[in-house]
Amino acid sequence: KCRTGPLDIVFVIDSSRSVRPFEFETMRRFMMDIIGSLDVGPNATRVGVIQYSSQVQNIFSLKTFFTRVDMEKAINSIVPLAQGTMTGLAIQYAMNVAFTTQEGARPLHKKIPRIAIIVTDGRPQDRVTEVATQARNAGIEIYAVGIQRADMNSLRAMASPPLEEHVFLVESFELIQQFGKQFQDKLCGVDMCMEQEHGCQHSCVSTPSSFYCECNPGYRLNVDGKTCSPIDACADGRHGCQHQCVSTRGSYSCRCRAGYHLNQDKRTCSMIDYCSFGNHSCQHECVSIPNGHYCRCRSGFTLQPDGRSCRATDLCNGVDHGCEFKCVSTEGSYRCVCPEGQQLQADGKACSKCGAGHVDLVMVIDGSKSVRPQNFELVKQFVNRIVDLLEVSPHGTRVGLVQYSSRVRTEFPLNKYHSADEIKKAVMEVEYMEKGTMTGLALKHMVEHSFSELEGARPLSHNVPRIGLVFTDGRSQDDISEWARRAKESGIVMFAVGVGKAVEEELRAIASEPVEQHFSYSADFTTMTHLVENFKLNICPEEGKGETEIRSPCECEALVQFQTNTVAILQSLTEKNILWARSLAQMTARLEDLEKQIANKK
């Protein structure tokens, strides 16, 4: 047996028509004798066989069989091709296919010799010199065996140097079996590892004319080709360990940091659930952390100094509860309450709005050029803040909106919308008019149109308060006194809101008595939010801050009715006889005194 180290051997057999059947049988025997002398196996010598004529046929590759029995069976089943002699094509196939790692050849860095044994009986019909050179340069050692009619020049062109050791010419097929025994000795050669001091640190592998060193598993051969170093399997970064990689003689293992355990995939780590041990004693919740755990309380509770028990938190002092009047803490939560006489709204935070009575409210807003677009948006937000105070419905409070500049435009009348959301949406869609400031013209429009039954104002006989709110930022370009007076005489309670350069004298002329309760002013548009609260307290007099004022439910209604009837009578008398003017003036003065007396009782 040949004891030389592992080889990758491919037989390249000529099966052209010049090889007669009985001659091909001697070639079968030649291959089987050579294989019989080799130590074959996946980690020893591997063998492949191809035959060629005008084409190339793979009989079995280097990865197909690893026992002599299987190889001999495959060799005995070969059917010769019996065509031309394309030896160059066969060498090309051996280089590009048979000796690839895909077909079972070991990688070149393992230094396992690649040997091609070409057996032919004639002259090649294609060129062999160039392709044979390429094969030799690719690391393939070529033995050229010619039989009988073979061309010596072609054999020498194919074989590896030295030619005297790689070129053989056998006179006849009958002598090839005897030649096979000599070729075995040539192929096996001397065990070079035994013949000289190889210097390999771990093991020496003999080849037909030399040797090479190999390292034990878990080590790599150093550049000197003899000594070995342990392989750090963690160094290439492909280990996939989530936490730590531990190298061990060519292999590695994954390890987790303290407080974690290794998962079944042997790579990833999961934190140890210390809470699952059942000994944490937390009253509410246990939270695992690396190397331990801690206790946590549910929302509304505070962890006590013992680190385990919990006690309810005064949430009213710790959160933005949003209660309009008062927040009351409960265990783990809170609730909002309202003053006596008011009810909590559906949102659980707000108290009942200005809903004790019905109101027809028309807001007249200044859209002049001096307001400017960005401030006009703030005015619209101011209007919507007032709408938020009201309980809007067809039978409750109705809201209308008028904008004025050099002209007057009804944005929507009292009977247009029936919910706060509809009104607020319509307000935000109002377009800025710009131009002049005709406040008197706007008051005239409000009196003659906005509070008409045609635009949704309820009849005076229904005793529904009519409220007009005028918003302006500057001096009017027309007279306001006439229509401010007429508005109040017609029973409209007038509120005046001024911002920036608004003229106090005009605001007071617009406002109803007592003027201080119906007149508000803010230095600029960004600080006028406090005016909303002032308006709320005046339009909803039954609401105070934190308490409810107890009043006669008939007092306001009686006053409104009294005012309405008196004004109607005065207008009638004025139309009948101008001579009564002095008497009427005196009566009007007495009525104003009466109103002040009633107001003072409030």
Coordinates of C-alpha atoms in Angstrom, one line a residue:
K1 CA 0.0 0.0 0.0
C2 CA 1.0 3.5 -0.8
R3 CA 1.5 5.3 2.5
T4 CA 2.0 8.8 1.1
G5 CA -0.3 11.5 2.5
P6 CA -3.7 12.4 0.9
L7 CA -3.9 13.2 -2.8
D8 CA -6.6 14.4 -5.2
I9 CA -6.2 12.2 -8.3
V10 CA -8.2 12.5 -11.6
F11 CA -7.8 9.9 -14.3
V12 CA -8.2 11.4 -17.8
I13 CA -8.8 8.3 -20.1
D14 CA -8.7 8.3 -23.9
S15 CA -11.8 6.4 -25.2
S16 CA -11.5 7.4 -28.9
R17 CA -12.4 5.0 -31.8
S18 CA -8.7 4.0 -32.1
V19 CA -8.8 2.3 -28.7
R20 CA -10.3 -1.2 -29.4
P21 CA -12.6 -2.8 -26.8
F22 CA -10.1 -5.3 -25.5
E23 CA -7.5 -2.5 -25.3
F24 CA -9.9 -0.4 -23.2
E25 CA -10.3 -3.3 -20.8
T26 CA -6.6 -3.1 -20.0
M27 CA -7.0 0.6 -19.3
R28 CA -9.8 -0.3 -16.8
R29 CA -7.4 -2.7 -15.1
F30 CA -4.6 -0.1 -15.0
M31 CA -6.9 2.4 -13.1
M32 CA -8.1 -0.2 -10.7
D33 CA -4.6 -1.4 -9.9
I34 CA -3.5 2.2 -9.1
I35 CA -6.6 2.8 -7.0
G36 CA -5.9 -0.5 -5.2
S37 CA -2.6 0.8 -4.0
L38 CA -4.0 4.0 -2.6
D39 CA -5.4 4.8 0.9
V40 CA -8.7 6.2 -0.3
G41 CA -11.3 8.1 1.8
P42 CA -12.8 11.6 2.4
N43 CA -9.8 12.6 4.6
A44 CA -7.2 10.5 2.6
T45 CA -6.8 10.2 -1.2
R46 CA -9.8 11.1 -3.3
V47 CA -10.2 9.8 -6.9
G48 CA -12.2 11.0 -9.9
V49 CA -12.4 9.6 -13.5
I50 CA -13.3 11.3 -16.8
Q51 CA -13.2 9.9 -20.3
Y52 CA -12.9 11.8 -23.6
S53 CA -13.0 11.5 -27.3
S54 CA -14.6 14.3 -29.3
Q55 CA -16.3 15.3 -26.1
V56 CA -15.7 14.9 -22.3
Q57 CA -17.8 12.7 -20.0
N58 CA -17.5 12.8 -16.2
I59 CA -17.6 9.2 -14.8
F60 CA -17.4 10.2 -11.1
S61 CA -16.0 13.2 -9.4
L62 CA -13.6 13.5 -6.4
K63 CA -16.6 13.8 -4.0
T64 CA -18.6 10.9 -5.4
F65 CA -17.1 7.7 -4.0
F66 CA -14.8 7.1 -1.0
T67 CA -14.4 3.3 -1.2
R68 CA -12.5 1.1 -3.7
V69 CA -15.5 -1.1 -4.3
D70 CA -17.7 1.7 -5.4
M71 CA -15.0 3.2 -7.6
E72 CA -14.3 -0.2 -9.3
K73 CA -18.0 -0.7 -9.9
A74 CA -18.2 2.7 -11.7
I75 CA -15.0 2.0 -13.7
N76 CA -16.4 -1.4 -14.9
S77 CA -19.6 0.3 -16.1
I78 CA -17.8 2.8 -18.4
V79 CA -19.0 2.6 -22.1
P80 CA -16.3 4.0 -24.4
L81 CA -17.3 7.1 -26.5
A82 CA -15.4 5.8 -29.6
Q83 CA -15.1 9.2 -31.5
G84 CA -12.2 11.6 -32.0
T85 CA -9.3 12.5 -29.7
M86 CA -9.8 16.0 -28.1
T87 CA -7.1 15.8 -25.4
G88 CA -6.9 19.6 -25.0
L89 CA -10.6 19.7 -24.3
A90 CA -10.3 17.0 -21.6
I91 CA -7.4 18.9 -19.9
Q92 CA -9.6 22.1 -20.0
Y93 CA -12.5 20.2 -18.3
A94 CA -10.1 18.8 -15.6
M95 CA -8.9 22.2 -14.8
N96 CA -12.2 24.1 -14.8
V97 CA -14.5 21.4 -13.4
A98 CA -12.9 18.2 -12.0
F99 CA -10.4 20.0 -9.8
T100 CA -12.8 22.5 -8.3
T101 CA -13.9 22.5 -4.6
Q102 CA -17.5 22.2 -5.8
E103 CA -16.6 18.8 -7.3
G104 CA -14.6 17.7 -4.2
A105 CA -11.1 19.0 -4.6
R106 CA -9.6 20.2 -1.3
P107 CA -8.8 23.9 -1.1
L108 CA -5.3 24.9 -2.4
H109 CA -4.3 26.3 1.0
K110 CA -4.4 22.8 2.5
K111 CA -1.6 21.9 0.1
I112 CA -3.0 18.5 -0.9
P113 CA -1.5 17.6 -4.3
R114 CA -3.7 17.7 -7.3
I115 CA -2.6 15.0 -9.8
A116 CA -4.0 14.4 -13.3
I117 CA -3.1 11.0 -15.0
I118 CA -3.7 11.3 -18.8
V119 CA -3.8 8.0 -20.6
T120 CA -3.9 8.2 -24.5
D121 CA -3.0 6.1 -27.5
G122 CA -2.8 8.7 -30.3
R123 CA -2.1 12.2 -31.4
P124 CA -4.5 14.9 -30.1
Q125 CA -6.8 16.5 -32.6
D126 CA -6.7 19.9 -30.8
R127 CA -4.0 22.0 -29.2
V128 CA -2.7 20.9 -25.8
T129 CA 0.4 23.0 -25.1
E130 CA -1.4 26.2 -24.0
V131 CA -4.1 24.6 -21.9
A132 CA -1.7 22.2 -20.3
T133 CA 0.5 25.2 -19.2
Q134 CA -2.6 26.8 -17.7
A135 CA -3.4 23.6 -15.8
R136 CA 0.1 23.3 -14.4
N137 CA 0.1 27.0 -13.4
A138 CA -3.2 26.3 -11.6
G139 CA -1.4 23.8 -9.4
I140 CA -2.2 20.5 -11.2
E141 CA 0.6 18.0 -11.5
I142 CA 0.2 16.2 -14.9
Y143 CA 1.4 12.6 -15.7
A144 CA 1.2 11.8 -19.4
V145 CA 1.0 8.1 -20.2
G146 CA 1.2 7.2 -23.9
I147 CA 0.4 3.7 -25.3
Q148 CA 1.5 2.3 -28.6
R149 CA 0.7 4.9 -31.2
A150 CA 0.9 7.9 -28.9
D151 CA 2.8 11.1 -30.0
M152 CA 5.8 11.7 -27.8
N153 CA 5.9 15.4 -28.5
S154 CA 2.3 15.8 -27.3
L155 CA 3.1 13.8 -24.2
R156 CA 6.0 16.1 -23.3
A157 CA 3.9 19.2 -24.0
M158 CA 1.3 18.0 -21.5
A159 CA 3.4 16.7 -18.7
S160 CA 4.8 18.5 -15.6
P161 CA 8.6 18.9 -15.2
P162 CA 10.8 17.1 -14.7
L163 CA 9.7 15.3 -17.9
E164 CA 11.7 12.1 -17.1
E165 CA 9.5 11.6 -14.0
H166 CA 6.1 12.6 -15.6
V167 CA 6.2 11.2 -19.2
F168 CA 5.8 7.5 -19.9
L169 CA 5.5 5.6 -23.2
V170 CA 4.2 2.0 -23.1
E171 CA 4.8 -0.1 -26.3
S172 CA 1.5 -1.9 -26.2
F173 CA -1.7 -2.3 -24.2
E174 CA -0.6 -5.7 -23.0
L175 CA 2.3 -4.1 -21.2
I176 CA 0.3 -1.4 -19.4
Q177 CA -0.6 -3.6 -16.4
Q178 CA 3.2 -4.3 -15.8
F179 CA 3.8 -0.5 -16.2
G180 CA 1.1 0.1 -13.6
K181 CA 3.2 -1.5 -10.9
Q182 CA 6.2 0.8 -11.8
F183 CA 3.9 3.8 -11.9
Q184 CA 2.6 3.0 -8.4
D185 CA 6.2 3.3 -7.1
K186 CA 6.6 6.6 -9.0
L187 CA 3.4 8.0 -7.6
C188 CA 4.0 6.9 -4.0
G189 CA 7.7 7.6 -4.0
V190 CA 9.6 7.8 -0.7
D191 CA 8.0 8.8 2.6
M192 CA 9.8 12.2 2.8
C193 CA 8.7 12.6 6.4
M194 CA 10.6 9.5 7.3
E195 CA 13.7 10.3 5.2
Q196 CA 14.6 13.7 6.6
E197 CA 14.2 16.0 9.6
H198 CA 10.9 17.7 8.7
G199 CA 10.7 20.1 11.7
C200 CA 6.9 20.1 11.9
Q201 CA 5.7 21.0 15.3
H202 CA 2.5 18.9 15.1
S203 CA 2.5 16.5 12.1
C204 CA 4.2 15.9 8.8
V205 CA 2.4 14.9 5.5
S206 CA 4.4 13.2 2.8
T207 CA 3.8 13.9 -0.9
P208 CA 5.3 12.1 -3.9
S209 CA 8.4 14.3 -4.0
S210 CA 8.2 16.4 -0.8
F211 CA 6.2 17.0 2.4
Y212 CA 4.3 19.7 4.3
C213 CA 3.4 20.4 7.9
E214 CA -0.1 20.3 9.4
C215 CA -1.4 21.5 12.7
N216 CA -3.8 19.8 15.1
P217 CA -7.5 20.9 15.1
G218 CA -7.8 24.3 16.8
Y219 CA -4.4 25.5 15.6
R220 CA -3.1 27.3 12.5
L221 CA 0.2 26.9 10.7
N222 CA 2.5 29.9 11.1
V223 CA 4.3 31.6 8.2
D224 CA 7.4 29.5 8.8
G225 CA 5.4 26.5 7.6
K226 CA 6.4 24.4 10.6
T227 CA 5.1 25.8 13.9
C228 CA 1.5 26.2 15.0
S229 CA -0.5 28.8 16.9
P230 CA -3.9 28.4 18.6
I231 CA -6.8 29.7 16.5
D232 CA -8.7 32.6 18.2
A233 CA -12.2 31.7 16.9
C234 CA -13.6 34.9 18.5
A235 CA -11.2 37.2 16.6
D236 CA -13.0 37.3 13.2
G237 CA -16.2 38.7 14.8
R238 CA -18.4 36.1 13.2
H239 CA -19.2 34.2 16.4
G240 CA -22.6 35.8 16.9
C241 CA -22.3 36.0 20.7
Q242 CA -24.6 38.7 22.1
H243 CA -22.4 39.4 25.2
Q244 CA -19.0 37.7 25.3
C245 CA -17.1 35.2 23.2
V246 CA -14.6 32.8 24.9
S247 CA -12.0 31.1 22.6
T248 CA -11.1 27.5 23.2
R249 CA -8.5 25.7 20.9
G250 CA -10.0 26.4 17.5
S251 CA -13.5 26.8 18.7
Y252 CA -15.4 29.1 21.0
S253 CA -18.3 29.4 23.4
C254 CA -20.6 32.3 24.3
R255 CA -21.0 33.6 27.8
C256 CA -23.4 36.1 29.3
R257 CA -22.8 39.0 31.6
A258 CA -23.8 38.8 35.3
G259 CA -27.5 38.8 35.7
Y260 CA -28.2 37.1 32.4
H261 CA -28.5 33.5 31.3
L262 CA -27.6 31.9 27.9
N263 CA -30.5 30.9 25.7
Q264 CA -30.9 27.6 23.9
D265 CA -29.4 29.0 20.7
K266 CA -26.1 29.2 22.8
R267 CA -25.5 32.8 21.5
T268 CA -28.2 35.2 22.8
C269 CA -28.8 36.2 26.4
S270 CA -31.9 36.9 28.4
M271 CA -32.0 38.8 31.7
I272 CA -32.7 36.6 34.7
D273 CA -36.2 37.2 36.0
Y274 CA -35.6 37.5 39.7
C275 CA -39.2 38.4 40.3
S276 CA -40.2 34.9 39.1
F277 CA -38.5 33.4 42.2
G278 CA -41.5 34.5 44.2
N279 CA -39.7 35.9 47.2
H280 CA -39.7 39.7 46.3
S281 CA -42.5 40.7 48.9
C282 CA -43.6 43.6 46.7
Q283 CA -47.1 44.9 47.5
H284 CA -47.9 45.9 44.0
E285 CA -45.4 45.2 41.2
C286 CA -41.9 43.6 41.0
V287 CA -39.5 44.8 38.3
S288 CA -36.4 42.6 37.4
I289 CA -33.1 44.3 36.7
P290 CA -29.6 42.8 36.2
N291 CA -28.4 41.3 39.4
G292 CA -31.7 41.9 41.3
H293 CA -35.1 43.5 41.4
Y294 CA -37.0 46.5 42.8
C295 CA -40.6 47.1 43.8
R296 CA -42.9 49.6 42.0
C297 CA -46.3 50.9 42.9
R298 CA -49.3 51.3 40.7
S299 CA -50.3 54.7 39.4
G300 CA -51.6 56.9 42.3
F301 CA -49.5 55.2 44.9
T302 CA -46.1 56.0 46.5
L303 CA -43.4 53.5 47.4
Q304 CA -42.8 53.5 51.2
P305 CA -39.3 53.6 52.8
D306 CA -39.3 49.8 53.3
G307 CA -39.1 49.5 49.5
R308 CA -42.0 47.1 49.3
S309 CA -45.3 48.6 50.5
C310 CA -47.3 51.3 48.8
R311 CA -49.6 54.1 49.9
A312 CA -52.1 56.2 48.0
T313 CA -50.8 59.4 46.5
D314 CA -52.6 62.8 46.7
L315 CA -52.9 63.0 43.0
C316 CA -54.6 66.4 43.2
N317 CA -51.2 67.9 44.2
G318 CA -49.1 65.8 41.9
V319 CA -50.9 65.9 38.5
D320 CA -52.6 68.4 36.2
H321 CA -56.1 67.3 37.1
G322 CA -57.9 70.0 35.1
C323 CA -60.8 70.3 37.6
E324 CA -62.5 73.7 37.0
F325 CA -63.5 74.1 40.7
K326 CA -62.0 71.6 43.0
C327 CA -60.1 68.3 42.9
V328 CA -60.7 65.6 45.6
S329 CA -58.2 62.8 45.9
T330 CA -59.3 59.2 46.3
E331 CA -57.3 56.0 46.7
G332 CA -55.2 55.8 43.6
S333 CA -57.2 58.3 41.7
Y334 CA -59.1 61.7 42.0
R335 CA -62.4 63.3 41.1
C336 CA -63.6 66.8 40.3
V337 CA -66.5 68.5 42.2
C338 CA -68.4 71.7 41.5
P339 CA -69.9 74.4 43.8
E340 CA -73.3 74.1 45.2
G341 CA -75.9 74.7 42.5
Q342 CA -73.7 73.6 39.6
Q343 CA -73.4 70.2 38.0
L344 CA -70.3 68.4 36.7
Q345 CA -70.2 68.2 33.0
A346 CA -69.7 65.1 30.8
D347 CA -65.9 65.6 30.6
G348 CA -65.7 65.0 34.4
K349 CA -63.8 68.3 34.9
A350 CA -65.9 71.3 33.9
C351 CA -68.9 72.7 35.9
S352 CA -72.2 73.7 34.4
K353 CA -71.8 76.7 32.1
C354 CA -74.0 79.8 31.7
G355 CA -77.1 77.7 31.4
A356 CA -79.3 79.1 34.1
G357 CA -81.2 81.2 31.5
H358 CA -81.4 81.5 27.8
V359 CA -79.3 84.3 26.0
D360 CA -79.3 85.7 22.4
L361 CA -75.6 86.8 22.0
V362 CA -74.3 88.7 19.0
M363 CA -70.6 89.4 18.9
V364 CA -69.4 92.3 16.7
I365 CA -65.7 92.1 15.9
D366 CA -63.4 94.7 14.5
G367 CA -61.8 93.5 11.2
S368 CA -60.1 96.7 10.3
K369 CA -56.6 97.0 8.8
S370 CA -55.0 98.0 12.2
V371 CA -55.9 94.6 13.7
R372 CA -53.5 92.7 11.4
P373 CA -54.0 89.1 10.2
Q374 CA -52.1 87.4 13.0
N375 CA -54.1 89.3 15.7
F376 CA -57.3 88.6 13.9
E377 CA -56.6 84.9 14.5
L378 CA -56.3 85.7 18.2
V379 CA -59.6 87.5 18.1
K380 CA -61.2 84.4 16.6
Q381 CA -59.7 82.3 19.4
F382 CA -61.1 84.9 21.9
V383 CA -64.6 84.5 20.4
N384 CA -64.4 80.7 20.7
R385 CA -63.3 80.9 24.3
I386 CA -66.5 82.8 25.0
V387 CA -68.5 80.2 23.1
D388 CA -67.0 77.5 25.4
L389 CA -68.7 79.3 28.3
L390 CA -72.2 78.8 26.8
E391 CA -74.6 76.0 26.5
V392 CA -75.5 76.4 22.9
S393 CA -78.8 74.9 21.6
P394 CA -81.9 76.1 19.6
H395 CA -83.8 76.5 22.9
G396 CA -80.8 77.6 25.0
T397 CA -78.2 80.1 24.0
R398 CA -78.0 81.3 20.4
V399 CA -74.9 83.0 19.0
G400 CA -74.4 85.3 16.0
L401 CA -71.3 86.9 14.6
V402 CA -70.8 90.2 12.8
Q403 CA -67.5 91.6 11.3
Y404 CA -67.0 95.2 10.3
S405 CA -64.4 97.4 8.8
S406 CA -65.4 100.1 6.2
R407 CA -68.5 98.0 5.7
V408 CA -70.5 95.4 7.8
R409 CA -70.9 91.7 7.1
T410 CA -73.0 89.1 9.0
E411 CA -70.7 86.1 9.3
F412 CA -73.6 84.0 10.6
P413 CA -77.0 84.9 12.3
L414 CA -78.4 83.7 15.6
N415 CA -80.4 80.9 13.9
K416 CA -77.6 79.5 11.7
Y417 CA -75.9 77.0 14.1
H418 CA -77.2 75.0 17.0
S419 CA -74.1 73.6 18.7
A420 CA -70.9 75.1 20.1
D421 CA -68.7 72.9 17.8
E422 CA -70.5 74.2 14.7
I423 CA -70.1 77.8 15.8
K424 CA -66.4 77.4 16.6
K425 CA -65.7 75.8 13.3
A426 CA -67.5 78.6 11.5
V427 CA -65.6 81.2 13.5
M428 CA -62.2 79.8 12.5
E429 CA -63.3 79.9 8.8
V430 CA -64.1 83.7 9.0
E431 CA -62.0 85.7 6.5
Y432 CA -60.3 88.9 7.6
M433 CA -61.9 92.1 6.0
E434 CA -59.2 94.8 6.6
K435 CA -59.8 98.5 5.6
G436 CA -61.5 101.1 7.9
T437 CA -63.2 101.2 11.3
M438 CA -66.9 102.0 11.0
T439 CA -68.0 101.0 14.5
G440 CA -71.2 103.2 14.4
L441 CA -72.3 101.5 11.2
A442 CA -71.7 98.1 12.8
L443 CA -73.9 99.0 15.8
K444 CA -76.7 100.2 13.4
H445 CA -76.5 96.8 11.6
M446 CA -76.6 94.9 14.9
V447 CA -79.7 96.8 16.1
E448 CA -81.6 96.7 12.8
H449 CA -80.7 93.2 11.6
S450 CA -78.8 91.0 14.0
F451 CA -81.4 91.1 16.7
S452 CA -84.3 90.8 14.4
E453 CA -86.6 87.7 14.6
L454 CA -85.8 87.1 10.9
E455 CA -82.2 86.4 11.8
G456 CA -83.1 84.2 14.8
A457 CA -83.6 86.6 17.8
R458 CA -86.4 85.4 20.0
P459 CA -89.4 87.8 20.5
L460 CA -89.1 90.3 23.3
S461 CA -92.2 88.8 24.8
H462 CA -90.2 85.6 25.6
N463 CA -88.0 87.6 27.9
V464 CA -84.8 86.1 26.5
P465 CA -81.9 88.5 27.3
R466 CA -80.2 90.1 24.3
I467 CA -76.5 90.7 24.7
G468 CA -74.3 92.5 22.3
L469 CA -70.5 92.3 22.6
V470 CA -68.4 94.8 20.6
F471 CA -64.7 94.1 20.1
T472 CA -62.5 96.9 18.7
D473 CA -58.8 97.9 18.7
G474 CA -59.0 101.6 17.7
R475 CA -61.0 104.9 17.3
S476 CA -64.2 104.7 15.1
Q477 CA -64.2 106.6 11.9
D478 CA -67.9 107.4 12.3
D479 CA -70.2 108.5 15.2
I480 CA -71.1 105.7 17.6
S481 CA -73.2 107.6 20.2
E482 CA -76.5 107.5 18.3
W483 CA -76.6 103.7 17.7
A484 CA -74.9 102.8 21.0
R485 CA -77.8 104.6 22.7
R486 CA -80.4 103.0 20.5
A487 CA -79.0 99.6 21.2
K488 CA -79.4 100.0 24.9
E489 CA -82.8 101.6 24.5
S490 CA -84.0 98.6 22.5
G491 CA -83.1 96.3 25.5
I492 CA -79.8 95.0 24.3
V493 CA -77.2 94.6 27.2
M494 CA -74.0 96.0 25.6
F495 CA -70.5 94.9 26.5
A496 CA -67.5 96.7 25.1
V497 CA -64.0 95.1 24.8
G498 CA -61.1 97.1 23.7
V499 CA -57.5 96.2 22.9
G500 CA -54.4 98.3 22.1
K501 CA -55.3 101.7 20.8
A502 CA -59.1 101.4 21.5
V503 CA -60.5 104.7 22.8
E504 CA -61.9 104.4 26.4
E505 CA -64.4 107.1 25.9
E506 CA -66.0 105.2 23.0
L507 CA -65.9 101.9 24.9
R508 CA -67.7 103.5 27.8
A509 CA -70.3 105.0 25.4
I510 CA -71.0 101.5 24.0
A511 CA -71.2 99.7 27.4
S512 CA -74.4 99.3 29.4
E513 CA -74.7 100.5 33.0
P514 CA -73.0 99.9 35.3
V515 CA -70.2 100.7 32.8
E516 CA -67.4 99.1 35.0
Q517 CA -69.1 95.7 34.7
H518 CA -69.7 96.0 30.9
F519 CA -66.4 97.5 29.8
S520 CA -63.0 95.6 29.5
Y521 CA -59.6 96.6 28.1
S522 CA -56.3 94.8 27.4
A523 CA -53.0 96.4 26.4
D524 CA -52.4 93.9 23.5
F525 CA -53.9 90.9 21.8
T526 CA -51.7 88.3 23.5
T527 CA -52.8 89.3 27.0
M528 CA -56.5 89.5 26.5
T529 CA -57.4 86.0 27.7
H530 CA -58.3 87.4 31.2
L531 CA -61.2 89.3 29.5
V532 CA -63.0 86.0 29.0
E533 CA -63.3 85.4 32.7
N534 CA -64.5 88.9 33.2
F535 CA -67.1 88.4 30.6
K536 CA -68.2 85.1 32.2
L537 CA -68.8 86.7 35.6
N538 CA -70.9 89.4 34.0
I539 CA -72.9 87.5 31.5
C540 CA -73.4 84.7 34.1
P541 CA -73.9 86.7 37.3
E542 CA -75.0 83.7 39.3
E543 CA -71.5 82.2 39.0
G544 CA -68.7 83.3 41.3
K545 CA -65.3 82.0 41.9
G546 CA -65.7 79.0 44.2
E547 CA -69.2 79.9 45.4
T548 CA -72.7 80.3 44.3
E549 CA -74.6 83.5 44.8
I550 CA -78.3 82.9 45.9
R551 CA -80.6 85.3 44.0
S552 CA -84.2 85.7 43.2
P553 CA -84.8 84.0 39.9
C554 CA -87.5 86.6 39.0
E555 CA -85.4 89.7 39.7
C556 CA -83.5 89.8 36.4
E557 CA -86.4 88.8 34.3
A558 CA -88.7 91.4 35.9
L559 CA -86.0 94.1 35.2
V560 CA -85.7 93.1 31.6
Q561 CA -89.5 93.0 31.1
F562 CA -89.8 96.4 32.9
Q563 CA -87.2 97.9 30.6
T564 CA -88.7 96.5 27.5
N565 CA -92.2 97.7 28.2
T566 CA -91.1 101.2 29.3
V567 CA -88.9 101.7 26.2
A568 CA -91.9 100.6 24.0
I569 CA -94.1 103.1 25.7
L570 CA -91.6 105.9 25.4
Q571 CA -91.1 105.3 21.7
S572 CA -94.9 105.4 21.2
L573 CA -95.3 108.7 23.1
T574 CA -92.4 110.2 21.2
E575 CA -94.1 109.5 17.9
K576 CA -97.4 110.9 19.0
N577 CA -96.4 114.3 20.5
I578 CA -93.0 116.0 20.4
L579 CA -94.2 118.3 23.2
W580 CA -93.9 115.5 25.7
A581 CA -90.2 115.4 25.2
R582 CA -89.3 117.2 28.4
S583 CA -91.6 114.9 30.4
L584 CA -90.2 111.9 28.8
A585 CA -86.6 113.0 29.6
Q586 CA -87.6 113.4 33.2
M587 CA -89.2 109.9 33.2
T588 CA -86.2 108.4 31.6
A589 CA -83.9 109.8 34.3
R590 CA -86.2 108.4 37.0
L591 CA -86.0 105.0 35.3
E592 CA -82.2 105.1 35.3
D593 CA -82.2 105.9 39.0
L594 CA -84.5 102.9 39.6
E595 CA -82.2 100.6 37.7
K596 CA -79.2 101.8 39.8
Q597 CA -81.2 101.1 43.0
I598 CA -82.0 97.6 41.9
A599 CA -78.4 97.0 40.8
N600 CA -77.1 98.2 44.2
K601 CA -79.3 95.6 45.9
K602 CA -77.4 92.9 44.0

